[in-house]
Structures are given as C-alpha cells and as structure tokens.
mmCIF file of C-alpha atoms in Angstrom:
data_model
loop_
_atom_site.group_PDB
_atom_site.id
_atom_site.type_symbol
_atom_site.label_atom_id
_atom_site.label_comp_id
_atom_site.label_asym_id
_atom_site.label_seq_id
_atom_site.Cartn_x
_atom_site.Cartn_y
_atom_site.Cartn_z
ATOM 1 C CA MET A 1 -1.694 -74.852 7.323
ATOM 2 C CA TYR A 2 -2.740 -74.372 3.726
ATOM 3 C CA LYS A 3 -0.855 -72.997 0.959
ATOM 4 C CA ILE A 4 -1.583 -70.998 -2.209
ATOM 5 C CA ASN A 5 -0.615 -71.208 -5.675
ATOM 6 C CA GLU A 6 2.200 -68.313 -5.114
ATOM 7 C CA ASN A 7 2.442 -68.188 -9.185
ATOM 8 C CA TYR A 8 -0.743 -65.703 -8.795
ATOM 9 C CA GLN A 9 1.468 -63.520 -6.641
ATOM 10 C CA LYS A 10 3.827 -62.951 -9.656
ATOM 11 C CA LEU A 11 1.170 -61.419 -12.028
ATOM 12 C CA PRO A 12 1.453 -57.672 -12.256
ATOM 13 C CA GLY A 13 -1.453 -55.769 -11.107
ATOM 14 C CA SER A 14 -4.940 -56.625 -12.620
ATOM 15 C CA TYR A 15 -5.854 -58.348 -15.829
ATOM 16 C CA LEU A 16 -5.668 -55.522 -18.568
ATOM 17 C CA PHE A 17 -9.293 -54.893 -19.299
ATOM 18 C CA SER A 18 -10.016 -55.102 -15.406
ATOM 19 C CA ASN A 19 -7.796 -51.919 -15.442
ATOM 20 C CA ILE A 20 -9.328 -50.332 -18.030
ATOM 21 C CA ALA A 21 -12.825 -50.744 -16.430
ATOM 22 C CA LYS A 22 -11.541 -49.208 -13.167
ATOM 23 C CA LYS A 23 -10.155 -46.152 -14.548
ATOM 24 C CA VAL A 24 -13.431 -45.614 -16.768
ATOM 25 C CA ASN A 25 -15.583 -46.314 -13.639
ATOM 26 C CA ALA A 26 -13.719 -43.838 -12.078
ATOM 27 C CA PHE A 27 -13.853 -41.214 -14.788
ATOM 28 C CA SER A 28 -17.508 -41.869 -15.209
ATOM 29 C CA ALA A 29 -18.230 -41.098 -11.574
ATOM 30 C CA ALA A 30 -16.297 -37.865 -11.264
ATOM 31 C CA ASN A 31 -18.058 -36.927 -14.603
ATOM 32 C CA PRO A 32 -21.533 -38.186 -15.050
ATOM 33 C CA GLU A 33 -22.550 -35.780 -17.520
ATOM 34 C CA LYS A 34 -20.005 -36.914 -20.110
ATOM 35 C CA LYS A 35 -20.966 -39.786 -22.622
ATOM 36 C CA ILE A 36 -18.550 -42.186 -22.889
ATOM 37 C CA ILE A 37 -18.035 -43.932 -25.993
ATOM 38 C CA ARG A 38 -16.020 -47.621 -25.699
ATOM 39 C CA LEU A 39 -14.116 -48.964 -28.317
ATOM 40 C CA GLY A 40 -11.714 -50.602 -26.161
ATOM 41 C CA ILE A 41 -12.737 -54.042 -25.352
ATOM 42 C CA GLY A 42 -13.749 -56.362 -28.460
ATOM 43 C CA ASP A 43 -17.307 -56.716 -27.564
ATOM 44 C CA VAL A 44 -20.073 -56.939 -29.961
ATOM 45 C CA THR A 45 -23.140 -54.754 -30.341
ATOM 46 C CA GLN A 46 -25.312 -56.266 -33.121
ATOM 47 C CA PRO A 47 -27.912 -58.225 -31.985
ATOM 48 C CA LEU A 48 -28.035 -62.110 -32.669
ATOM 49 C CA ALA A 49 -28.969 -63.075 -36.114
ATOM 50 C CA PRO A 50 -32.597 -63.895 -36.499
ATOM 51 C CA ALA A 51 -31.454 -67.661 -37.618
ATOM 52 C CA VAL A 52 -29.421 -67.938 -34.161
ATOM 53 C CA ILE A 53 -32.838 -66.448 -32.382
ATOM 54 C CA GLU A 54 -35.098 -68.933 -34.115
ATOM 55 C CA ALA A 55 -32.769 -71.884 -33.185
ATOM 56 C CA MET A 56 -32.830 -70.626 -29.704
ATOM 57 C CA HIS A 57 -36.165 -70.361 -29.566
ATOM 58 C CA GLY A 58 -36.888 -73.658 -30.702
ATOM 59 C CA ALA A 59 -34.394 -75.430 -28.540
ATOM 60 C CA VAL A 60 -35.962 -73.400 -25.283
ATOM 61 C CA ASP A 61 -39.671 -75.049 -26.356
ATOM 62 C CA GLU A 62 -37.992 -78.742 -26.596
ATOM 63 C CA MET A 63 -36.840 -77.991 -22.986
ATOM 64 C CA ALA A 64 -40.271 -77.594 -21.933
ATOM 65 C CA HIS A 65 -41.235 -80.860 -22.888
ATOM 66 C CA ALA A 66 -40.449 -84.305 -21.132
ATOM 67 C CA GLU A 67 -39.838 -85.758 -24.327
ATOM 68 C CA THR A 68 -37.524 -83.498 -25.678
ATOM 69 C CA PHE A 69 -35.959 -82.064 -22.600
ATOM 70 C CA ARG A 70 -32.243 -82.624 -22.576
ATOM 71 C CA GLY A 71 -30.311 -82.597 -19.390
ATOM 72 C CA TYR A 72 -26.115 -82.711 -19.232
ATOM 73 C CA ALA A 73 -24.788 -82.194 -22.736
ATOM 74 C CA PRO A 74 -22.193 -84.850 -24.097
ATOM 75 C CA ASP A 75 -18.577 -83.322 -22.382
ATOM 76 C CA LEU A 76 -17.078 -83.022 -25.693
ATOM 77 C CA GLY A 77 -20.156 -81.581 -27.536
ATOM 78 C CA TYR A 78 -23.321 -82.833 -29.574
ATOM 79 C CA ASP A 79 -23.012 -84.684 -32.621
ATOM 80 C CA PHE A 80 -24.756 -82.093 -34.308
ATOM 81 C CA LEU A 81 -22.724 -79.269 -34.057
ATOM 82 C CA ARG A 82 -19.446 -81.071 -34.217
ATOM 83 C CA SER A 83 -20.763 -82.261 -37.622
ATOM 84 C CA ALA A 84 -21.765 -79.028 -38.597
ATOM 85 C CA ILE A 85 -18.218 -77.425 -37.722
ATOM 86 C CA ALA A 86 -16.144 -80.275 -39.435
ATOM 87 C CA ASP A 87 -18.261 -79.501 -42.881
ATOM 88 C CA GLY A 88 -18.681 -75.809 -42.515
ATOM 89 C CA ASP A 89 -15.188 -74.831 -41.234
ATOM 90 C CA TYR A 90 -13.029 -77.475 -42.520
ATOM 91 C CA ARG A 91 -14.023 -79.700 -45.335
ATOM 92 C CA ALA A 92 -15.462 -76.847 -47.354
ATOM 93 C CA ARG A 93 -11.987 -75.617 -47.223
ATOM 94 C CA GLY A 94 -10.268 -79.099 -48.076
ATOM 95 C CA CYS A 95 -9.213 -79.655 -44.543
ATOM 96 C CA GLU A 96 -9.845 -83.423 -43.454
ATOM 97 C CA ILE A 97 -10.659 -82.785 -39.519
ATOM 98 C CA SER A 98 -13.323 -85.143 -38.198
ATOM 99 C CA GLU A 99 -15.845 -84.928 -35.406
ATOM 100 C CA ASP A 100 -14.120 -86.623 -32.976
ATOM 101 C CA GLU A 101 -11.111 -83.947 -33.432
ATOM 102 C CA ILE A 102 -13.420 -80.994 -32.265
ATOM 103 C CA PHE A 103 -14.353 -80.298 -28.606
ATOM 104 C CA VAL A 104 -16.993 -77.987 -27.911
ATOM 105 C CA SER A 105 -16.584 -75.293 -25.112
ATOM 106 C CA ASP A 106 -17.778 -72.254 -23.892
ATOM 107 C CA GLY A 107 -15.316 -70.140 -25.690
ATOM 108 C CA ALA A 108 -11.965 -69.496 -27.232
ATOM 109 C CA LYS A 109 -10.554 -67.606 -24.234
ATOM 110 C CA SER A 110 -11.373 -70.678 -21.821
ATOM 111 C CA ASP A 111 -9.435 -72.871 -24.246
ATOM 112 C CA SER A 112 -6.499 -70.652 -24.587
ATOM 113 C CA GLY A 113 -5.975 -70.564 -21.131
ATOM 114 C CA ASN A 114 -6.696 -74.252 -20.463
ATOM 115 C CA ILE A 115 -4.881 -75.784 -23.204
ATOM 116 C CA GLN A 116 -1.393 -75.411 -21.478
ATOM 117 C CA GLU A 117 -2.759 -77.957 -18.590
ATOM 118 C CA ILE A 118 -1.781 -80.757 -20.929
ATOM 119 C CA PHE A 119 1.757 -79.725 -21.537
ATOM 120 C CA ALA A 120 4.769 -80.224 -18.876
ATOM 121 C CA GLN A 121 5.848 -77.030 -16.917
ATOM 122 C CA ASP A 122 9.449 -76.620 -18.231
ATOM 123 C CA ASN A 123 8.000 -76.240 -21.618
ATOM 124 C CA ARG A 124 9.005 -73.086 -23.144
ATOM 125 C CA ILE A 125 6.541 -70.926 -24.815
ATOM 126 C CA ALA A 126 7.237 -68.441 -27.554
ATOM 127 C CA VAL A 127 4.622 -65.357 -28.038
ATOM 128 C CA CYS A 128 4.028 -62.537 -30.485
ATOM 129 C CA ASP A 129 4.617 -59.439 -28.848
ATOM 130 C CA PRO A 130 2.257 -57.682 -28.613
ATOM 131 C CA VAL A 131 -0.168 -60.519 -27.648
ATOM 132 C CA TYR A 132 -3.417 -61.536 -26.280
ATOM 133 C CA PRO A 133 -2.518 -61.280 -22.630
ATOM 134 C CA VAL A 134 -4.455 -64.678 -21.672
ATOM 135 C CA TYR A 135 -1.749 -66.898 -23.454
ATOM 136 C CA VAL A 136 1.117 -65.286 -20.879
ATOM 137 C CA ASP A 137 -1.022 -65.011 -17.626
ATOM 138 C CA SER A 138 -2.352 -68.478 -17.841
ATOM 139 C CA ASN A 139 1.332 -69.584 -18.259
ATOM 140 C CA VAL A 140 2.311 -67.458 -15.521
ATOM 141 C CA MET A 141 -0.257 -69.419 -13.337
ATOM 142 C CA ALA A 142 1.003 -72.616 -13.989
ATOM 143 C CA GLY A 143 4.441 -71.745 -13.192
ATOM 144 C CA ARG A 144 6.054 -71.756 -16.910
ATOM 145 C CA THR A 145 7.290 -68.243 -17.167
ATOM 146 C CA GLY A 146 9.724 -67.472 -14.916
ATOM 147 C CA THR A 147 10.729 -63.995 -13.033
ATOM 148 C CA TYR A 148 9.234 -60.883 -14.230
ATOM 149 C CA ASP A 149 11.131 -57.805 -15.326
ATOM 150 C CA ALA A 150 9.162 -54.865 -14.277
ATOM 151 C CA ALA A 151 10.972 -52.465 -16.136
ATOM 152 C CA ALA A 152 11.010 -54.203 -19.348
ATOM 153 C CA GLY A 153 7.971 -55.893 -19.210
ATOM 154 C CA MET A 154 8.939 -59.257 -19.626
ATOM 155 C CA TRP A 155 9.121 -62.720 -18.385
ATOM 156 C CA SER A 156 12.641 -64.529 -18.005
ATOM 157 C CA ASP A 157 11.395 -67.765 -19.529
ATOM 158 C CA VAL A 158 9.273 -66.723 -22.062
ATOM 159 C CA ILE A 159 10.324 -66.329 -25.956
ATOM 160 C CA TYR A 160 9.007 -62.989 -27.194
ATOM 161 C CA MET A 161 8.611 -62.700 -31.273
ATOM 162 C CA PRO A 162 8.391 -58.638 -31.450
ATOM 163 C CA CYS A 163 5.968 -57.613 -34.242
ATOM 164 C CA THR A 164 6.805 -53.966 -35.411
ATOM 165 C CA MET A 165 6.606 -51.568 -38.001
ATOM 166 C CA ALA A 166 9.933 -52.691 -38.866
ATOM 167 C CA ASN A 167 8.875 -56.249 -39.734
ATOM 168 C CA ASN A 168 5.163 -55.240 -40.914
ATOM 169 C CA PHE A 169 3.910 -56.816 -37.420
ATOM 170 C CA VAL A 170 4.823 -60.164 -38.809
ATOM 171 C CA PRO A 171 6.430 -62.573 -36.117
ATOM 172 C CA GLU A 172 9.887 -63.914 -37.397
ATOM 173 C CA PHE A 173 11.312 -67.345 -36.230
ATOM 174 C CA PRO A 174 12.959 -66.846 -32.767
ATOM 175 C CA LYS A 175 16.529 -67.688 -32.039
ATOM 176 C CA GLU A 176 15.622 -69.796 -28.866
ATOM 177 C CA THR A 177 13.864 -73.166 -29.924
ATOM 178 C CA PRO A 178 10.293 -73.230 -28.182
ATOM 179 C CA ASP A 179 8.235 -75.881 -27.425
ATOM 180 C CA LEU A 180 4.845 -74.036 -27.515
ATOM 181 C CA ILE A 181 4.351 -71.113 -29.816
ATOM 182 C CA TYR A 182 1.214 -69.163 -29.820
ATOM 183 C CA LEU A 183 0.089 -67.472 -33.076
ATOM 184 C CA CYS A 184 -3.121 -65.381 -33.271
ATOM 185 C CA LEU A 185 -4.054 -64.803 -36.814
ATOM 186 C CA PRO A 186 -5.429 -62.402 -37.899
ATOM 187 C CA ASN A 187 -3.825 -60.800 -34.927
ATOM 188 C CA ASN A 188 -5.164 -59.192 -31.929
ATOM 189 C CA PRO A 189 -4.182 -56.395 -31.175
ATOM 190 C CA THR A 190 -2.485 -55.442 -34.250
ATOM 191 C CA GLY A 191 -5.159 -56.473 -36.726
ATOM 192 C CA THR A 192 -2.694 -57.534 -39.094
ATOM 193 C CA THR A 193 -2.113 -61.050 -40.591
ATOM 194 C CA ILE A 194 0.208 -63.368 -42.850
ATOM 195 C CA THR A 195 -0.185 -64.924 -46.135
ATOM 196 C CA ARG A 196 -0.800 -68.619 -46.643
ATOM 197 C CA THR A 197 2.804 -69.407 -47.686
ATOM 198 C CA GLN A 198 4.222 -67.816 -44.341
ATOM 199 C CA LEU A 199 1.859 -69.496 -42.474
ATOM 200 C CA GLN A 200 3.078 -72.985 -44.034
ATOM 201 C CA GLU A 201 6.700 -71.686 -43.022
ATOM 202 C CA TRP A 202 5.573 -71.693 -39.465
ATOM 203 C CA VAL A 203 4.318 -75.098 -39.803
ATOM 204 C CA ASP A 204 7.167 -76.482 -41.681
ATOM 205 C CA TYR A 205 9.445 -74.870 -38.780
ATOM 206 C CA ALA A 206 7.287 -76.477 -35.856
ATOM 207 C CA ASN A 207 7.531 -79.714 -37.313
ATOM 208 C CA ARG A 208 11.254 -79.268 -37.681
ATOM 209 C CA VAL A 209 11.891 -78.302 -34.573
ATOM 210 C CA GLY A 210 9.514 -80.604 -32.329
ATOM 211 C CA ALA A 211 7.260 -77.416 -31.394
ATOM 212 C CA VAL A 212 3.308 -77.472 -31.121
ATOM 213 C CA ILE A 213 1.663 -74.307 -32.356
ATOM 214 C CA ILE A 214 -1.471 -73.305 -30.460
ATOM 215 C CA TYR A 215 -3.247 -71.118 -33.030
ATOM 216 C CA ASP A 216 -5.951 -68.739 -32.259
ATOM 217 C CA ALA A 217 -8.409 -68.325 -35.418
ATOM 218 C CA ALA A 218 -10.984 -66.432 -33.555
ATOM 219 C CA TYR A 219 -11.238 -63.721 -36.308
ATOM 220 C CA GLU A 220 -10.870 -65.760 -39.349
ATOM 221 C CA ALA A 221 -14.411 -64.651 -40.602
ATOM 222 C CA TYR A 222 -12.977 -61.086 -41.123
ATOM 223 C CA ILE A 223 -10.456 -62.241 -43.798
ATOM 224 C CA SER A 224 -10.982 -60.551 -47.088
ATOM 225 C CA GLU A 225 -7.471 -61.443 -48.727
ATOM 226 C CA GLU A 226 -7.652 -64.336 -51.004
ATOM 227 C CA ASN A 227 -4.037 -65.256 -49.893
ATOM 228 C CA VAL A 228 -4.589 -65.279 -45.921
ATOM 229 C CA ALA A 229 -5.626 -68.874 -44.582
ATOM 230 C CA HIS A 230 -8.590 -69.049 -42.420
ATOM 231 C CA SER A 231 -7.283 -72.429 -40.658
ATOM 232 C CA ILE A 232 -3.599 -73.537 -40.168
ATOM 233 C CA TYR A 233 -4.848 -77.028 -41.273
ATOM 234 C CA GLU A 234 -5.005 -75.496 -44.855
ATOM 235 C CA CYS A 235 -1.311 -76.041 -44.530
ATOM 236 C CA GLU A 236 0.114 -79.131 -45.395
ATOM 237 C CA GLY A 237 1.864 -81.094 -42.167
ATOM 238 C CA ALA A 238 -0.418 -78.828 -39.827
ATOM 239 C CA LYS A 239 -2.192 -81.871 -38.129
ATOM 240 C CA SER A 240 1.300 -83.060 -36.756
ATOM 241 C CA CYS A 241 2.048 -79.882 -35.140
ATOM 242 C CA ALA A 242 -0.936 -77.491 -34.571
ATOM 243 C CA ILE A 243 -3.965 -76.865 -32.036
ATOM 244 C CA GLU A 244 -6.670 -74.548 -33.459
ATOM 245 C CA LEU A 245 -8.740 -72.353 -31.308
ATOM 246 C CA ARG A 246 -12.075 -71.198 -32.720
ATOM 247 C CA SER A 247 -14.802 -68.678 -31.195
ATOM 248 C CA PHE A 248 -18.744 -67.878 -31.810
ATOM 249 C CA SER A 249 -17.835 -64.531 -30.358
ATOM 250 C CA LYS A 250 -16.906 -62.381 -32.851
ATOM 251 C CA ASN A 251 -18.188 -64.225 -36.271
ATOM 252 C CA ALA A 252 -21.582 -64.792 -34.719
ATOM 253 C CA GLY A 253 -21.562 -62.231 -31.960
ATOM 254 C CA PHE A 254 -21.967 -64.856 -29.142
ATOM 255 C CA THR A 255 -19.821 -62.868 -26.466
ATOM 256 C CA GLY A 256 -22.743 -62.950 -24.167
ATOM 257 C CA VAL A 257 -23.861 -66.574 -25.155
ATOM 258 C CA ARG A 258 -20.372 -68.189 -24.919
ATOM 259 C CA LEU A 259 -19.788 -70.755 -27.434
ATOM 260 C CA GLY A 260 -16.149 -71.855 -29.065
ATOM 261 C CA PHE A 261 -14.347 -75.105 -29.858
ATOM 262 C CA THR A 262 -10.760 -76.537 -30.038
ATOM 263 C CA VAL A 263 -9.405 -78.807 -32.779
ATOM 264 C CA VAL A 264 -6.801 -81.311 -31.357
ATOM 265 C CA PRO A 265 -6.051 -83.576 -34.379
ATOM 266 C CA LYS A 266 -5.414 -87.343 -33.770
ATOM 267 C CA GLU A 267 -2.264 -87.280 -35.366
ATOM 268 C CA LEU A 268 -0.564 -84.712 -32.763
ATOM 269 C CA LYS A 269 1.456 -86.938 -30.590
ATOM 270 C CA CYS A 270 4.173 -86.792 -28.005
ATOM 271 C CA GLY A 271 5.950 -89.887 -28.629
ATOM 272 C CA ASP A 272 3.159 -92.357 -28.359
ATOM 273 C CA VAL A 273 1.003 -90.126 -26.486
ATOM 274 C CA SER A 274 -1.936 -88.806 -28.376
ATOM 275 C CA LEU A 275 -2.739 -85.144 -27.345
ATOM 276 C CA ASN A 276 -6.134 -85.452 -28.484
ATOM 277 C CA ALA A 277 -6.871 -88.123 -26.073
ATOM 278 C CA MET A 278 -5.158 -86.185 -23.224
ATOM 279 C CA TRP A 279 -7.377 -83.194 -24.291
ATOM 280 C CA ALA A 280 -10.370 -85.353 -24.236
ATOM 281 C CA ARG A 281 -9.701 -86.513 -20.806
ATOM 282 C CA ARG A 282 -8.810 -83.152 -19.195
ATOM 283 C CA HIS A 283 -12.272 -81.764 -21.185
ATOM 284 C CA GLY A 284 -14.412 -84.458 -19.793
ATOM 285 C CA THR A 285 -12.940 -84.296 -16.150
ATOM 286 C CA LYS A 286 -13.325 -80.302 -15.783
ATOM 287 C CA PHE A 287 -16.050 -79.320 -18.137
ATOM 288 C CA ASN A 288 -19.968 -80.495 -18.072
ATOM 289 C CA GLY A 289 -20.812 -79.170 -21.852
ATOM 290 C CA ALA A 290 -22.020 -76.211 -23.183
ATOM 291 C CA PRO A 291 -25.745 -75.809 -23.034
ATOM 292 C CA TYR A 292 -27.784 -77.347 -25.491
ATOM 293 C CA ILE A 293 -29.803 -74.532 -26.407
ATOM 294 C CA VAL A 294 -26.313 -72.511 -27.204
ATOM 295 C CA GLN A 295 -25.248 -75.329 -29.158
ATOM 296 C CA ARG A 296 -28.318 -75.529 -31.041
ATOM 297 C CA ALA A 297 -27.517 -71.523 -31.786
ATOM 298 C CA GLY A 298 -24.126 -72.601 -32.877
ATOM 299 C CA GLU A 299 -25.566 -75.146 -35.540
ATOM 300 C CA ALA A 300 -27.893 -72.154 -36.734
ATOM 301 C CA VAL A 301 -24.766 -70.270 -37.826
ATOM 302 C CA TYR A 302 -23.719 -72.761 -40.645
ATOM 303 C CA SER A 303 -27.421 -72.727 -42.102
ATOM 304 C CA GLU A 304 -27.854 -71.118 -45.321
ATOM 305 C CA ALA A 305 -29.770 -68.118 -43.388
ATOM 306 C CA GLY A 306 -27.211 -67.967 -40.576
ATOM 307 C CA ARG A 307 -24.255 -67.515 -43.001
ATOM 308 C CA ALA A 308 -25.994 -64.856 -44.851
ATOM 309 C CA GLN A 309 -27.212 -62.814 -42.076
ATOM 310 C CA LEU A 310 -23.708 -63.222 -40.492
ATOM 311 C CA SER A 311 -22.076 -62.221 -43.229
ATOM 312 C CA GLU A 312 -23.798 -58.852 -43.361
ATOM 313 C CA GLN A 313 -22.781 -58.603 -39.727
ATOM 314 C CA VAL A 314 -19.246 -59.118 -40.280
ATOM 315 C CA ALA A 315 -19.443 -56.647 -43.283
ATOM 316 C CA TYR A 316 -21.064 -54.196 -41.131
ATOM 317 C CA TYR A 317 -18.319 -54.237 -38.440
ATOM 318 C CA MET A 318 -15.520 -54.033 -40.932
ATOM 319 C CA ARG A 319 -17.297 -51.017 -42.640
ATOM 320 C CA ASN A 320 -16.444 -49.364 -39.071
ATOM 321 C CA ALA A 321 -12.808 -50.356 -39.306
ATOM 322 C CA LYS A 322 -12.508 -49.156 -42.640
ATOM 323 C CA LEU A 323 -14.122 -45.832 -41.349
ATOM 324 C CA ILE A 324 -11.989 -45.458 -38.481
ATOM 325 C CA LYS A 325 -8.827 -46.337 -40.487
ATOM 326 C CA GLU A 326 -9.432 -44.073 -43.058
ATOM 327 C CA GLY A 327 -10.358 -41.288 -40.723
ATOM 328 C CA LEU A 328 -7.425 -41.520 -38.501
ATOM 329 C CA SER A 329 -5.277 -41.641 -41.355
ATOM 330 C CA ASP A 330 -6.497 -38.425 -42.918
ATOM 331 C CA ALA A 331 -6.223 -36.985 -39.403
ATOM 332 C CA GLY A 332 -2.184 -37.460 -39.568
ATOM 333 C CA TYR A 333 -2.154 -40.713 -37.453
ATOM 334 C CA THR A 334 -0.039 -43.723 -38.320
ATOM 335 C CA VAL A 335 -2.720 -46.351 -38.540
ATOM 336 C CA PHE A 336 -2.580 -50.349 -39.410
ATOM 337 C CA GLY A 337 -5.114 -53.235 -39.536
ATOM 338 C CA GLY A 338 -8.572 -52.930 -40.393
ATOM 339 C CA VAL A 339 -8.532 -55.101 -43.483
ATOM 340 C CA ASN A 340 -8.466 -58.675 -42.359
ATOM 341 C CA ALA A 341 -9.507 -58.076 -38.612
ATOM 342 C CA PRO A 342 -11.801 -55.699 -36.669
ATOM 343 C CA TYR A 343 -9.121 -53.728 -34.852
ATOM 344 C CA ILE A 344 -7.067 -50.351 -35.860
ATOM 345 C CA TRP A 345 -3.644 -50.300 -34.342
ATOM 346 C CA LEU A 346 -2.475 -46.678 -34.099
ATOM 347 C CA LYS A 347 0.821 -44.833 -33.346
ATOM 348 C CA THR A 348 0.322 -42.548 -30.359
ATOM 349 C CA PRO A 349 1.243 -39.126 -30.921
ATOM 350 C CA GLU A 350 4.903 -38.092 -30.315
ATOM 351 C CA GLY A 351 5.788 -37.823 -26.857
ATOM 352 C CA MET A 352 2.790 -40.000 -25.476
ATOM 353 C CA THR A 353 3.079 -43.267 -23.972
ATOM 354 C CA SER A 354 0.209 -45.623 -24.379
ATOM 355 C CA TRP A 355 -1.158 -45.039 -21.073
ATOM 356 C CA ASP A 356 -0.809 -41.270 -21.670
ATOM 357 C CA PHE A 357 -2.692 -41.831 -24.713
ATOM 358 C CA PHE A 358 -5.616 -43.680 -23.400
ATOM 359 C CA ASP A 359 -5.771 -41.091 -20.609
ATOM 360 C CA TYR A 360 -5.956 -37.931 -22.884
ATOM 361 C CA LEU A 361 -8.763 -39.520 -24.984
ATOM 362 C CA LEU A 362 -10.671 -40.447 -22.019
ATOM 363 C CA ALA A 363 -10.666 -36.966 -20.433
ATOM 364 C CA ASN A 364 -11.099 -35.040 -23.582
ATOM 365 C CA ALA A 365 -12.854 -37.259 -26.254
ATOM 366 C CA ASN A 366 -14.515 -39.413 -23.995
ATOM 367 C CA VAL A 367 -13.540 -42.191 -25.903
ATOM 368 C CA VAL A 368 -12.158 -45.657 -24.259
ATOM 369 C CA GLY A 369 -9.679 -47.624 -26.179
ATOM 370 C CA THR A 370 -6.909 -50.193 -25.395
ATOM 371 C CA PRO A 371 -3.419 -49.091 -24.503
ATOM 372 C CA GLY A 372 -0.829 -50.933 -26.528
ATOM 373 C CA SER A 373 1.737 -51.855 -23.669
ATOM 374 C CA GLY A 374 -1.054 -53.986 -21.947
ATOM 375 C CA PHE A 375 -0.283 -56.167 -24.364
ATOM 376 C CA GLY A 376 3.258 -56.537 -23.899
ATOM 377 C CA PRO A 377 6.639 -54.114 -24.338
ATOM 378 C CA SER A 378 6.447 -53.968 -28.151
ATOM 379 C CA GLY A 379 3.016 -52.574 -27.795
ATOM 380 C CA GLU A 380 4.387 -49.684 -26.112
ATOM 381 C CA GLY A 381 3.573 -46.566 -28.486
ATOM 382 C CA TYR A 382 0.696 -48.012 -29.946
ATOM 383 C CA PHE A 383 -2.925 -47.863 -29.091
ATOM 384 C CA ARG A 384 -6.012 -50.222 -29.862
ATOM 385 C CA LEU A 385 -9.505 -49.417 -31.377
ATOM 386 C CA THR A 386 -12.121 -51.835 -32.092
ATOM 387 C CA ALA A 387 -14.687 -51.532 -34.935
ATOM 388 C CA PHE A 388 -17.508 -53.415 -32.762
ATOM 389 C CA GLY A 389 -19.478 -50.133 -31.980
ATOM 390 C CA SER A 390 -22.335 -49.294 -33.305
ATOM 391 C CA LEU A 391 -22.074 -47.162 -36.668
ATOM 392 C CA GLU A 392 -23.386 -44.121 -34.710
ATOM 393 C CA ASN A 393 -21.132 -44.329 -31.862
ATOM 394 C CA THR A 394 -18.052 -45.178 -34.239
ATOM 395 C CA LYS A 395 -18.636 -41.896 -36.528
ATOM 396 C CA ALA A 396 -19.205 -39.837 -33.245
ATOM 397 C CA ALA A 397 -15.830 -41.396 -31.589
ATOM 398 C CA LEU A 398 -13.932 -40.573 -34.785
ATOM 399 C CA GLU A 399 -15.130 -36.937 -35.104
ATOM 400 C CA ARG A 400 -14.231 -36.485 -31.342
ATOM 401 C CA ILE A 401 -10.952 -37.760 -31.908
ATOM 402 C CA LYS A 402 -10.366 -35.541 -35.171
ATOM 403 C CA ASN A 403 -11.555 -32.699 -33.292
ATOM 404 C CA LEU A 404 -8.724 -32.844 -30.334
#
C-alpha cells in the first residue's frame, strides 16, 4: 500500500490567496451586481512594455523557421539572458556576479519554494514575521518545521523574527541560532526595508554563525531611497553566505509570462561542497528551462528602451502607492510602506481582526485586500493593500474606503 507525504497534512487550511479567492467568489456569486476592486494579490495590471512585446514577436517569428527554431532551452538559461542579468543587475552596481552563478527559472515563487531542497531536513529556518507564506509552507512540506500551534499560529521548529511597529518592522537577530535565514527586502507584506548598513550587519552575522541567507529581492526595482541596497551582493562577504532570488514579475510585469532567476555564488560552500554545483544539479534534473520566447522578452528588459519603459511602469505603480498611503493617512488610518515597495501595510480599526476587516471591506466597500494574519502571527491587526491596480480603480477603492 502506497503512503503519502504526511507533512502536507500538517499544513493549516489552504494557501492564503486560495482562501481569499474562495471568499471573494462566494461574495460575487451572492452579489452579482457589485463591482469588486481587487487590491489583494500582488498581480500587475499594466500591459507588457513595447520593447518586451517587440522582442517576443521577434522570437515567435524565429520559431516559425527551421533555421532559427529553438527546442529545449539550456536548463540553466540562455547565455544571452544570463549575460544581460550579470551586466545589468550586478556589474552595473559593482557586484562581481558571473554568468555561471545565475540560474534562470520560471519565477521567484518556484525558486523560493524549491531552494530548501538542497539543505538537510534538520536545518533550523528563521523567518521574518509577518512573512511571505511560501517560505514557511515549503519547509512544512519538507518536514522541517515541527508541529503547528493553531492558537499561536506558529511552528515549533521555526525561529520567528517579529517585525512590528515597535522595531519599525525591521527584523532583529534571533536569540536562537538559525541555519537558514529568509529575508525579503523590500518586504512583502509590510512594504518596509532596511538600510545598506543594516543589511551588511545581517551578512556579517550570517558569516559569523555559519548560516545561509536566502534573500528575496523581488521588489528591488521599487527602491527609491539611496541608502537601500538593490542586491545583497552590494555587501562585503555576501557571496560566502547568501543566495539571491529575483523575479521579472513585478519589475517587468511578467506575472503571466513567468520568468525569474536565482544567484548562487561559487564561493558559497558547505565544507568542500559547492551549493552552486548542488543547485545546478537540482535545476538540471527537475527543470527543462524557461521558454526561448520568454527569455528573449527578459533580455529586452535590459535594453535601453526596455529600461526606460519599465521605469515609467514602476513609477505608475508607486504613484498609486503614494495615493493610497496619503489618502488612508488623511482618513485616520495608521499606514506603513509605499516608499520602497508597492505595498501598503495598515493597522486595522480598533477591535477588528485582520479577517474581520477583510470581510468588512468586502461587504461594505467591495474592495479586496489581504489579512495580515495570513502572513504570520505578528501580522494580526494589520492589512495589506497593493498598488498594482489601475489608477482609476485605485482612486475608486480609496474613495470607497474613506467613505465607510
């Protein structure tokens, strides 16, 4: 008789955004006349940039001719894209990252869930609280998190680093020593971040205790302040302790196109074992490469035209963020984020849990956001709104909330 992976049975309920979708679908079915504005999931709404579309059309045309047709992509990524990434995201910022340290994938979500596979089951993970759910859930599936305390919303073998108003939503070094440290900066869901100096302290800490930082830089394109690092490799010593995850979803609108990459430096070793070689082995075994058409689209992101067009797109979303932040502040809400990230993190009204506020907004303003408790116990009493909607919908949602 076959057996299942019992760790999946430990997961509490459905994935956060699946729960939200079920609630919204039920409300829509019962209230078909209501126009719902969705500012919950971090999905983009603006079309792909012209330079990206042009590159995709060109790649499609190539696929129509035998002499330029492409079959399986190189499992680690085409050289033209890895070179563009190395030059555009790293060397341009003074980071010496080589092409063979870059692994192209179908998105940062996949990589953030898969990266744990190259680490032993008895490693202790440390996560910010609140946190992007995939970091914890994928480690639950791997049997690395212990038992779940439903009342506390915490796992026995996970080291939580509370990020609250008291510490300006900045994680502090944990009292217990972790093996793997997940950092998402700028942060999802709080929209806050840390300075380059503070990040250097984390790198120094990881090297000192022998931990690996898994650094999610999905929102680096939204950084507006000069003292905030776009990559952890801007910090001295990071190549010996950090893996960086990147996405084209938010900086280039590829949520429906799917493209990302992970950087694993060759200096990162466990004894004599190269993590770069391990990830290459895992990647080559379980992944057949992102599509040629999509990788050509990714290359266009780094062109002069692509950079200019995408800069305008990022500015569009950040204007939305400013509009939401200032509007809610004027309406009396306590609001954070919206400066270096497209997320607004607000305190729920007195006496309301984050799910209470979700239901209240949905029923009375027909606006969808994300309950903070879905990101961890320290998220209770908070709520996330995204700036990825259209300007028209953002303004309409704001007016609805202000009129409650």
